[in-house]
mmCIF file of C-alpha atoms and ligand atoms in Angstrom:
data_model
loop_
_atom_site.group_PDB
_atom_site.id
_atom_site.type_symbol
_atom_site.label_atom_id
_atom_site.label_comp_id
_atom_site.label_asym_id
_atom_site.label_seq_id
_atom_site.Cartn_x
_atom_site.Cartn_y
_atom_site.Cartn_z
ATOM 1 C CA UNK A 1 93.196 110.528 79.982
ATOM 2 C CA UNK A 2 96.232 111.539 78.008
ATOM 3 C CA UNK A 3 98.310 112.255 81.025
ATOM 4 C CA UNK A 4 97.676 108.788 82.346
ATOM 5 C CA UNK A 5 98.671 107.237 79.057
ATOM 6 C CA UNK A 6 101.997 109.141 79.031
ATOM 7 C CA UNK A 7 102.582 107.976 82.614
ATOM 8 C CA UNK A 8 101.832 104.371 81.554
ATOM 9 C CA UNK A 9 104.359 104.712 78.728
ATOM 10 C CA UNK A 10 106.991 105.973 81.029
ATOM 11 C CA UNK A 11 106.236 103.480 83.734
ATOM 12 C CA UNK A 12 106.492 100.516 81.260
ATOM 13 C CA UNK A 13 110.137 101.162 81.129
ATOM 14 C CA UNK A 14 111.322 101.896 84.645
ATOM 15 C CA UNK A 15 114.641 103.814 84.746
ATOM 16 C CA UNK A 16 114.784 104.134 80.940
ATOM 17 C CA UNK A 17 114.342 107.007 78.672
ATOM 18 C CA UNK A 18 111.373 107.191 76.330
ATOM 19 C CA UNK A 19 111.882 109.511 73.380
ATOM 20 C CA UNK A 20 109.623 112.505 72.767
ATOM 21 C CA UNK A 21 109.037 111.233 69.263
ATOM 22 C CA UNK A 22 107.888 107.828 70.382
ATOM 23 C CA UNK A 23 105.408 109.368 72.799
ATOM 24 C CA UNK A 24 104.090 111.717 70.083
ATOM 25 C CA UNK A 25 103.693 108.885 67.663
ATOM 26 C CA UNK A 26 102.099 106.347 70.018
ATOM 27 C CA UNK A 27 99.636 108.872 71.419
ATOM 28 C CA UNK A 28 99.149 110.912 68.281
ATOM 29 C CA UNK A 29 100.295 114.166 69.859
ATOM 30 C CA UNK A 30 102.529 116.936 68.567
ATOM 31 C CA UNK A 31 105.893 117.326 70.210
ATOM 32 C CA UNK A 32 104.747 120.656 71.615
ATOM 33 C CA UNK A 33 101.777 118.844 73.161
ATOM 34 C CA UNK A 34 104.035 116.166 74.699
ATOM 35 C CA UNK A 35 106.212 118.933 76.163
ATOM 36 C CA UNK A 36 103.171 120.689 77.629
ATOM 37 C CA UNK A 37 101.935 117.423 79.225
ATOM 38 C CA UNK A 38 105.417 116.902 80.742
ATOM 39 C CA UNK A 39 105.272 120.343 82.137
ATOM 40 C CA UNK A 40 101.899 119.634 83.725
ATOM 41 C CA UNK A 41 103.153 116.320 85.208
ATOM 42 C CA UNK A 42 106.211 118.088 86.824
ATOM 43 C CA UNK A 43 103.838 120.707 88.306
ATOM 44 C CA UNK A 44 101.768 117.857 89.808
ATOM 45 C CA UNK A 45 104.846 116.544 91.587
ATOM 46 C CA UNK A 46 106.100 113.853 89.196
ATOM 47 C CA UNK A 47 109.915 113.875 88.852
ATOM 48 C CA UNK A 48 110.709 113.502 85.253
ATOM 49 C CA UNK A 49 114.204 113.833 83.875
ATOM 50 C CA UNK A 50 114.313 115.349 80.400
ATOM 51 C CA UNK A 51 117.331 114.965 78.013
ATOM 52 C CA UNK A 52 117.367 116.550 74.565
ATOM 53 C CA UNK A 53 118.876 113.365 73.012
ATOM 54 C CA UNK A 54 117.256 110.675 74.864
ATOM 55 C CA UNK A 55 113.726 111.869 75.788
ATOM 56 C CA UNK A 56 112.004 111.495 79.130
ATOM 57 C CA UNK A 57 112.231 109.133 82.141
ATOM 58 C CA UNK A 58 110.164 108.908 85.245
ATOM 59 C CA UNK A 59 112.092 109.180 88.415
ATOM 60 C CA UNK A 60 109.417 109.477 91.106
ATOM 61 C CA UNK A 61 105.661 109.943 91.532
ATOM 62 C CA UNK A 62 104.219 112.683 93.716
ATOM 63 C CA UNK A 63 103.740 112.380 97.506
ATOM 64 C CA UNK A 64 100.536 114.372 97.090
ATOM 65 C CA UNK A 65 97.290 112.627 96.135
ATOM 66 C CA UNK A 66 97.215 111.687 92.503
ATOM 67 C CA UNK A 67 94.778 109.350 90.771
ATOM 68 C CA UNK A 68 97.319 107.654 88.606
ATOM 69 C CA UNK A 69 99.905 107.164 91.448
ATOM 70 C CA UNK A 70 97.170 105.875 93.758
ATOM 71 C CA UNK A 71 95.927 103.361 91.202
ATOM 72 C CA UNK A 72 99.458 102.095 90.758
ATOM 73 C CA UNK A 73 99.857 101.515 94.443
ATOM 74 C CA UNK A 74 96.662 99.561 94.918
ATOM 75 C CA UNK A 75 96.918 95.862 95.990
ATOM 76 C CA UNK A 76 93.317 95.188 96.384
ATOM 77 C CA UNK A 77 90.678 93.249 94.380
ATOM 78 C CA UNK A 78 87.833 95.798 94.765
ATOM 79 C CA UNK A 79 88.664 98.587 97.091
ATOM 80 C CA UNK A 80 89.751 101.752 95.175
ATOM 81 C CA UNK A 81 89.413 100.162 91.762
ATOM 82 C CA UNK A 82 86.593 102.719 91.132
ATOM 83 C CA UNK A 83 88.014 105.997 92.179
ATOM 84 C CA UNK A 84 86.360 109.458 92.337
ATOM 85 C CA UNK A 85 89.022 112.113 92.820
ATOM 86 C CA UNK A 86 88.269 115.740 93.720
ATOM 87 C CA UNK A 87 90.539 118.764 94.527
ATOM 88 C CA UNK A 88 87.911 120.399 96.699
ATOM 89 C CA UNK A 89 84.602 118.946 98.014
ATOM 90 C CA UNK A 90 82.296 119.558 100.853
ATOM 91 C CA UNK A 91 82.595 116.113 102.315
ATOM 92 C CA UNK A 92 83.766 112.841 100.803
ATOM 93 C CA UNK A 93 81.177 111.000 102.919
ATOM 94 C CA UNK A 94 78.317 113.113 101.534
ATOM 95 C CA UNK A 95 79.682 112.524 97.972
ATOM 96 C CA UNK A 96 80.091 108.808 98.578
ATOM 97 C CA UNK A 97 76.488 108.542 99.768
ATOM 98 C CA UNK A 98 75.186 110.314 96.703
ATOM 99 C CA UNK A 99 77.244 108.170 94.376
ATOM 100 C CA UNK A 100 76.271 104.988 96.237
ATOM 101 C CA UNK A 101 72.615 105.868 95.698
ATOM 102 C CA UNK A 102 73.320 106.265 91.969
ATOM 103 C CA UNK A 103 76.065 104.017 90.491
ATOM 104 C CA UNK A 104 79.031 103.466 92.694
ATOM 105 C CA UNK A 105 80.131 99.848 93.083
ATOM 106 C CA UNK A 106 81.353 97.991 96.157
ATOM 107 C CA UNK A 107 84.802 99.377 96.951
ATOM 108 C CA UNK A 108 84.324 102.669 95.226
ATOM 109 C CA UNK A 109 86.449 105.346 96.766
ATOM 110 C CA UNK A 110 85.944 109.079 96.978
ATOM 111 C CA UNK A 111 88.994 111.048 97.815
ATOM 112 C CA UNK A 112 89.657 114.719 97.913
ATOM 113 C CA UNK A 113 92.579 117.031 98.596
ATOM 114 C CA UNK A 114 90.512 119.344 100.720
ATOM 115 C CA UNK A 115 87.103 119.342 102.346
ATOM 116 C CA UNK A 116 85.170 122.518 103.158
ATOM 117 C CA UNK A 117 82.555 120.758 105.354
ATOM 118 C CA UNK A 118 84.104 117.515 106.567
ATOM 119 C CA UNK A 119 82.271 116.086 109.573
ATOM 120 C CA UNK A 120 82.511 113.609 112.295
ATOM 121 C CA UNK A 121 79.811 112.039 114.384
ATOM 122 C CA UNK A 122 76.725 114.028 115.250
ATOM 123 C CA UNK A 123 77.618 116.547 112.605
ATOM 124 C CA UNK A 124 80.744 117.745 114.409
ATOM 125 C CA UNK A 125 83.189 119.523 112.273
ATOM 126 C CA UNK A 126 86.193 117.737 110.967
ATOM 127 C CA UNK A 127 88.949 120.072 109.852
ATOM 128 C CA UNK A 128 90.254 119.089 106.545
ATOM 129 C CA UNK A 129 93.020 121.298 105.109
ATOM 130 C CA UNK A 130 94.991 120.405 102.035
ATOM 131 C CA UNK A 131 97.661 117.754 102.730
ATOM 132 C CA UNK A 132 95.497 115.380 104.813
ATOM 133 C CA UNK A 133 94.128 112.082 103.638
ATOM 134 C CA UNK A 134 90.356 112.537 103.383
ATOM 135 C CA UNK A 135 88.695 109.508 101.799
ATOM 136 C CA UNK A 136 85.533 107.521 101.885
ATOM 137 C CA UNK A 137 84.937 103.891 100.819
ATOM 138 C CA UNK A 138 81.662 102.585 99.638
ATOM 139 C CA UNK A 139 80.979 99.090 100.983
ATOM 140 C CA UNK A 140 78.212 96.716 100.008
ATOM 141 C CA UNK A 141 79.216 93.977 102.575
ATOM 142 C CA UNK A 142 77.847 90.618 102.927
ATOM 143 C CA UNK A 143 76.860 91.231 106.584
ATOM 144 C CA UNK A 144 73.766 91.986 108.572
ATOM 145 C CA UNK A 145 73.146 95.515 109.796
ATOM 146 C CA UNK A 146 74.127 94.521 113.381
ATOM 147 C CA UNK A 147 77.429 93.048 112.113
ATOM 148 C CA UNK A 148 77.991 95.992 109.708
ATOM 149 C CA UNK A 149 77.946 98.396 112.590
ATOM 150 C CA UNK A 150 81.201 96.864 113.744
ATOM 151 C CA UNK A 151 82.901 97.947 110.522
ATOM 152 C CA UNK A 152 84.074 101.183 112.228
ATOM 153 C CA UNK A 153 86.144 98.876 114.563
ATOM 154 C CA UNK A 154 87.412 96.848 111.615
ATOM 155 C CA UNK A 155 88.476 100.010 109.922
ATOM 156 C CA UNK A 156 90.300 101.312 113.031
ATOM 157 C CA UNK A 157 92.486 98.142 112.849
ATOM 158 C CA UNK A 158 93.167 98.815 109.273
ATOM 159 C CA UNK A 159 94.232 102.428 109.723
ATOM 160 C CA UNK A 160 96.449 101.524 112.673
ATOM 161 C CA UNK A 161 98.218 98.819 110.761
ATOM 162 C CA UNK A 162 98.665 100.981 107.680
ATOM 163 C CA UNK A 163 100.148 103.723 109.859
ATOM 164 C CA UNK A 164 102.420 101.287 111.644
ATOM 165 C CA UNK A 165 103.681 99.963 108.318
ATOM 166 C CA UNK A 166 104.408 103.302 106.706
ATOM 167 C CA UNK A 167 105.595 105.291 109.608
ATOM 168 C CA UNK A 168 106.942 102.939 112.230
ATOM 169 C CA UNK A 169 104.805 104.883 114.813
ATOM 170 C CA UNK A 170 102.470 102.763 116.986
ATOM 171 C CA UNK A 171 99.225 104.666 117.370
ATOM 172 C CA UNK A 172 96.303 103.030 119.202
ATOM 173 C CA UNK A 173 92.491 103.118 118.964
ATOM 174 C CA UNK A 174 90.243 104.907 121.447
ATOM 175 C CA UNK A 175 86.833 103.341 121.269
ATOM 176 C CA UNK A 176 85.097 103.481 119.061
ATOM 177 C CA UNK A 177 86.665 105.406 116.218
ATOM 178 C CA UNK A 178 89.634 107.580 117.232
ATOM 179 C CA UNK A 179 93.210 106.887 116.230
ATOM 180 C CA UNK A 180 95.459 108.557 118.858
ATOM 181 C CA UNK A 181 99.191 108.893 119.333
ATOM 182 C CA UNK A 182 100.367 109.909 122.705
ATOM 183 C CA UNK A 183 96.882 111.137 123.686
ATOM 184 C CA UNK A 184 96.378 113.204 120.579
ATOM 185 C CA UNK A 185 94.066 112.467 117.636
ATOM 186 C CA UNK A 186 95.733 111.569 114.361
ATOM 187 C CA UNK A 187 92.825 110.061 112.528
ATOM 188 C CA UNK A 188 89.094 109.621 112.773
ATOM 189 C CA UNK A 189 86.597 107.276 111.123
ATOM 190 C CA UNK A 190 83.011 107.894 110.355
ATOM 191 C CA UNK A 191 80.819 104.991 109.145
ATOM 192 C CA UNK A 192 77.277 105.705 107.844
ATOM 193 C CA UNK A 193 74.521 103.634 106.557
ATOM 194 C CA UNK A 194 73.195 104.681 103.131
ATOM 195 C CA UNK A 195 69.386 104.812 102.874
ATOM 196 C CA UNK A 196 67.211 102.063 104.096
ATOM 197 C CA UNK A 197 68.935 98.890 105.190
ATOM 198 C CA UNK A 198 66.767 96.693 103.102
ATOM 199 C CA UNK A 199 67.761 94.665 100.049
ATOM 200 C CA UNK A 200 70.844 96.637 98.998
ATOM 201 C CA UNK A 201 73.094 96.988 102.041
ATOM 202 C CA UNK A 202 75.401 99.861 101.582
ATOM 203 C CA UNK A 203 77.732 101.777 104.015
ATOM 204 C CA UNK A 204 80.113 104.429 103.495
ATOM 205 C CA UNK A 205 83.179 104.564 105.671
ATOM 206 C CA UNK A 206 84.996 107.966 105.966
ATOM 207 C CA UNK A 207 88.561 108.014 107.014
ATOM 208 C CA UNK A 208 90.470 111.265 107.833
ATOM 209 C CA UNK A 209 94.181 111.158 108.595
ATOM 210 C CA UNK A 210 96.142 114.258 109.552
ATOM 211 C CA UNK A 211 99.051 113.200 107.235
ATOM 212 C CA UNK A 212 100.935 115.993 105.332
ATOM 213 C CA UNK A 213 99.474 118.772 107.249
ATOM 214 C CA UNK A 214 101.196 120.793 109.919
ATOM 215 C CA UNK A 215 99.659 120.780 113.367
ATOM 216 C CA UNK A 216 99.451 124.566 113.192
ATOM 217 C CA UNK A 217 97.038 124.233 110.179
ATOM 218 C CA UNK A 218 94.476 122.863 112.640
ATOM 219 C CA UNK A 219 92.631 124.772 115.488
ATOM 220 C CA UNK A 220 94.981 125.142 118.525
ATOM 221 C CA UNK A 221 92.481 123.895 120.947
ATOM 222 C CA UNK A 222 91.993 120.544 119.367
ATOM 223 C CA UNK A 223 93.836 117.624 121.066
ATOM 224 C CA UNK A 224 95.180 116.781 117.625
ATOM 225 C CA UNK A 225 98.453 115.637 116.145
ATOM 226 C CA UNK A 226 99.822 115.530 112.610
ATOM 227 C CA UNK A 227 102.101 112.822 111.120
ATOM 228 C CA UNK A 228 104.082 115.544 109.338
ATOM 229 C CA UNK A 229 105.088 117.116 112.634
ATOM 230 C CA UNK A 230 105.738 113.770 114.307
ATOM 231 C CA UNK A 231 107.911 112.347 111.489
ATOM 232 C CA UNK A 232 109.457 115.723 110.317
ATOM 233 C CA UNK A 233 108.738 114.726 106.719
ATOM 234 C CA UNK A 234 105.973 114.190 104.234
ATOM 235 C CA UNK A 235 104.380 110.803 103.612
ATOM 236 C CA UNK A 236 103.423 109.284 100.221
ATOM 237 C CA UNK A 237 99.599 109.840 100.503
ATOM 238 C CA UNK A 238 98.984 107.485 97.617
ATOM 239 C CA UNK A 239 100.685 104.670 99.531
ATOM 240 C CA UNK A 240 98.958 105.511 102.755
ATOM 241 C CA UNK A 241 95.564 105.388 100.998
ATOM 242 C CA UNK A 242 96.447 102.135 99.195
ATOM 243 C CA UNK A 243 97.765 100.484 102.363
ATOM 244 C CA UNK A 244 94.631 101.378 104.394
ATOM 245 C CA UNK A 245 92.476 100.013 101.554
ATOM 246 C CA UNK A 246 94.530 96.839 101.464
ATOM 247 C CA UNK A 247 94.111 96.263 105.296
ATOM 248 C CA UNK A 248 90.424 97.160 105.144
ATOM 249 C CA UNK A 249 89.790 94.722 102.372
ATOM 250 C CA UNK A 250 91.593 91.950 104.271
ATOM 251 C CA UNK A 251 89.665 92.773 107.409
ATOM 252 C CA UNK A 252 86.317 92.732 105.641
ATOM 253 C CA UNK A 253 86.951 89.436 104.005
ATOM 254 C CA UNK A 254 87.963 87.868 107.309
ATOM 255 C CA UNK A 255 84.896 89.395 108.872
ATOM 256 C CA UNK A 256 82.554 88.057 106.211
ATOM 257 C CA UNK A 257 84.158 84.552 106.434
ATOM 258 C CA UNK A 258 84.884 84.022 110.048
ATOM 259 C CA UNK A 259 82.682 86.588 111.906
ATOM 260 C CA UNK A 260 83.779 89.317 114.346
ATOM 261 C CA UNK A 261 85.624 87.262 116.914
ATOM 262 C CA UNK A 262 89.090 87.226 115.365
ATOM 263 C CA UNK A 263 88.805 90.988 114.470
ATOM 264 C CA UNK A 264 87.784 91.686 118.052
ATOM 265 C CA UNK A 265 91.062 90.279 119.204
ATOM 266 C CA UNK A 266 92.997 92.383 116.681
ATOM 267 C CA UNK A 267 91.067 95.457 117.879
ATOM 268 C CA UNK A 268 91.761 94.677 121.529
ATOM 269 C CA UNK A 269 95.435 94.398 120.728
ATOM 270 C CA UNK A 270 95.524 97.886 119.386
ATOM 271 C CA UNK A 271 93.090 99.398 121.871
ATOM 272 C CA UNK A 272 93.937 102.200 124.402
ATOM 273 C CA UNK A 273 92.837 102.560 127.908
ATOM 274 C CA UNK A 274 91.992 98.952 128.705
ATOM 275 C CA UNK A 275 92.142 98.433 132.513
ATOM 276 C CA UNK A 276 92.249 102.153 133.000
ATOM 277 C CA UNK A 277 89.812 104.402 134.602
ATOM 278 C CA UNK A 278 87.373 106.286 132.360
ATOM 279 C CA UNK A 279 84.461 108.684 132.489
ATOM 280 C CA UNK A 280 81.604 108.126 130.187
ATOM 281 C CA UNK A 281 79.078 110.852 129.363
ATOM 282 C CA UNK A 282 75.659 109.592 128.480
ATOM 283 C CA UNK A 283 72.529 111.768 128.194
ATOM 284 C CA UNK A 284 73.966 114.541 130.375
ATOM 285 C CA UNK A 285 75.180 112.077 133.115
ATOM 286 C CA UNK A 286 78.744 111.030 133.884
ATOM 287 C CA UNK A 287 79.637 107.456 134.829
ATOM 288 C CA UNK A 288 82.968 106.271 136.147
ATOM 289 C CA UNK A 289 84.533 103.002 135.858
ATOM 290 C CA UNK A 290 87.269 100.757 134.489
ATOM 291 C CA UNK A 291 87.492 99.966 130.758
ATOM 292 C CA UNK A 292 87.311 96.185 130.427
ATOM 293 C CA UNK A 293 87.286 95.938 126.563
ATOM 294 C CA UNK A 294 84.620 95.349 124.071
ATOM 295 C CA UNK A 295 81.775 92.840 124.022
ATOM 296 C CA UNK A 296 81.243 90.411 121.047
ATOM 297 C CA UNK A 297 78.746 92.903 119.646
ATOM 298 C CA UNK A 298 81.315 95.771 119.604
ATOM 299 C CA UNK A 299 79.862 97.620 122.630
ATOM 300 C CA UNK A 300 82.237 99.152 125.219
ATOM 301 C CA UNK A 301 82.486 97.285 128.528
ATOM 302 C CA UNK A 302 83.038 99.246 131.715
ATOM 303 C CA UNK A 303 83.157 97.971 135.177
ATOM 304 C CA UNK A 304 81.654 100.107 137.850
ATOM 305 C CA UNK A 305 80.821 99.102 141.395
ATOM 306 C CA UNK A 306 81.373 95.439 140.663
ATOM 307 C CA UNK A 307 79.036 95.408 137.655
ATOM 308 C CA UNK A 308 79.704 95.332 133.883
ATOM 309 C CA UNK A 309 77.963 97.997 131.949
ATOM 310 C CA UNK A 310 77.652 98.046 128.165
ATOM 311 C CA UNK A 311 77.654 101.256 126.075
ATOM 312 C CA UNK A 312 76.965 101.628 122.370
ATOM 313 C CA UNK A 313 78.946 103.996 120.109
ATOM 314 C CA UNK A 314 76.055 106.279 119.187
ATOM 315 C CA UNK A 315 75.201 107.254 122.679
ATOM 316 C CA UNK A 316 78.301 108.188 124.643
ATOM 317 C CA UNK A 317 81.536 110.119 124.849
ATOM 318 C CA UNK A 318 84.538 108.479 126.478
ATOM 319 C CA UNK A 319 87.228 110.268 128.492
ATOM 320 C CA UNK A 320 90.189 109.377 130.667
ATOM 321 C CA UNK A 321 89.573 110.690 134.115
ATOM 322 C CA UNK A 322 92.938 112.160 134.659
ATOM 323 C CA UNK A 323 92.405 114.701 131.994
ATOM 324 C CA UNK A 324 94.408 112.751 129.359
ATOM 325 C CA UNK A 325 92.344 112.556 126.110
ATOM 326 C CA UNK A 326 92.910 108.904 125.124
HETATM 327 C C1 BT5 B 1 85.477 111.519 113.863
HETATM 328 O O1 BT5 B 1 84.420 112.136 114.388
HETATM 329 O O2 BT5 B 1 86.513 111.425 114.397
HETATM 330 C C2 BT5 B 1 85.269 111.175 112.421
HETATM 331 C C3 BT5 B 1 86.141 111.872 111.433
HETATM 332 C C4 BT5 B 1 85.917 111.479 110.038
HETATM 333 C C5 BT5 B 1 86.557 112.445 108.981
HETATM 334 C C6 BT5 B 1 86.436 111.847 107.615
HETATM 335 S S1 BT5 B 1 87.375 112.715 106.526
HETATM 336 C C7 BT5 B 1 86.730 111.913 105.213
HETATM 337 C C8 BT5 B 1 85.286 111.707 105.505
HETATM 338 N N1 BT5 B 1 84.508 112.788 105.084
HETATM 339 C C9 BT5 B 1 83.899 113.409 106.123
HETATM 340 O O3 BT5 B 1 83.130 114.465 106.073
HETATM 341 N N2 BT5 B 1 84.214 112.805 107.289
HETATM 342 C C10 BT5 B 1 85.089 111.647 107.006
HETATM 343 P P1 BT5 B 1 84.225 112.467 116.000
HETATM 344 O O4 BT5 B 1 84.624 111.280 116.749
HETATM 345 O O5 BT5 B 1 82.884 113.056 116.091
HETATM 346 O O6 BT5 B 1 85.251 113.591 116.133
HETATM 347 C C11 BT5 B 1 85.071 114.953 115.814
HETATM 348 C C12 BT5 B 1 85.968 115.819 116.710
HETATM 349 O O7 BT5 B 1 87.349 115.671 116.412
HETATM 350 C C13 BT5 B 1 85.603 117.367 116.498
HETATM 351 O O8 BT5 B 1 84.565 117.745 117.230
HETATM 352 C C14 BT5 B 1 86.919 117.962 116.889
HETATM 353 O O9 BT5 B 1 86.978 118.049 118.323
HETATM 354 C C15 BT5 B 1 87.944 116.986 116.506
HETATM 355 N N3 BT5 B 1 88.645 117.294 115.151
HETATM 356 C C16 BT5 B 1 88.151 117.998 114.168
HETATM 357 N N4 BT5 B 1 88.998 117.971 113.194
HETATM 358 C C17 BT5 B 1 90.106 117.289 113.592
HETATM 359 C C18 BT5 B 1 91.356 116.916 112.942
HETATM 360 N N5 BT5 B 1 91.684 117.247 111.674
HETATM 361 N N6 BT5 B 1 92.266 116.211 113.706
HETATM 362 C C19 BT5 B 1 91.897 115.829 114.987
HETATM 363 N N7 BT5 B 1 90.737 116.158 115.603
HETATM 364 C C20 BT5 B 1 89.852 116.836 114.865
#
């Protein structure tokens, strides 16, 4: 892509000017074509200083999602190295499943500016206006199916750590897959198995973060929050995506090498509601008890009437009894 080659040339000399003539010669473009490319880059959010005598220099890359800027931020070995970038898509999870069945490698990432039919668990709608981070990672982990089902929990840890690094906020995890800040949902995770779990073990992990959207862009009745409103500024979405991918790759490696136990500890350190009363809805019935944590297999542990009960993620809804969302 010509645009990426221009950016590569500018980025090779940080802070310095590169002449229009040099760019046109190296990339075999007319000066007018170079000018047009620069205009396009500025429109995409790149800050480029142009001086008639000296040429062009790159001052800043966009905060909005951008495939070149994201690739530059990556610190991973595999995750995000194969990148499918869309302006508009129905759902990055659906696209990732389709690509995983065809050609996508371990670590491939599907990312979109906007989703028209983003979804959560049980086909619940996930509102995905422009400005959020909507992405799905294809994983072919070296894990059994039982272990792989815990990847939602591992991803929760990665998202919390990336958000803590980049925003200074300390969100927590509501079992199994919600990232909350002060009782409101900032991010959600949806892990799905692709096809039959036979020889090729493939999962897609969808991550949605209400990043650079305003809270008013989401339905008012949702117990949701946006980073933009909490911070009063926009975040660099490329850095946020790269940071989540870095922590997820680390977590996955640890999981493959040492099993779930160390990650379970990390998850518990970031979990919300431990020791608190909760209500669990399962098959139309509501159980009350105290959240005691998660079992080694990732199931929720709830103590009720002196007994310990286990719940698996697919079958229940968890609520705080005092009406708080957590
Ligand atoms: C989730 O489901 O929390 C998983 C969300 C995963 C979204 C990502 S975005 C990229 C990828 N592509 C997809 O199509 N999906 C993934 P669940 O726990 O079922 O929660 C869904 C519920 O969250 C909805 O029923 C709403 O109540 C609420 N909700 C919808 N949109 C929201 C938003 N933007 N922020 C906060 N809450 C929302």
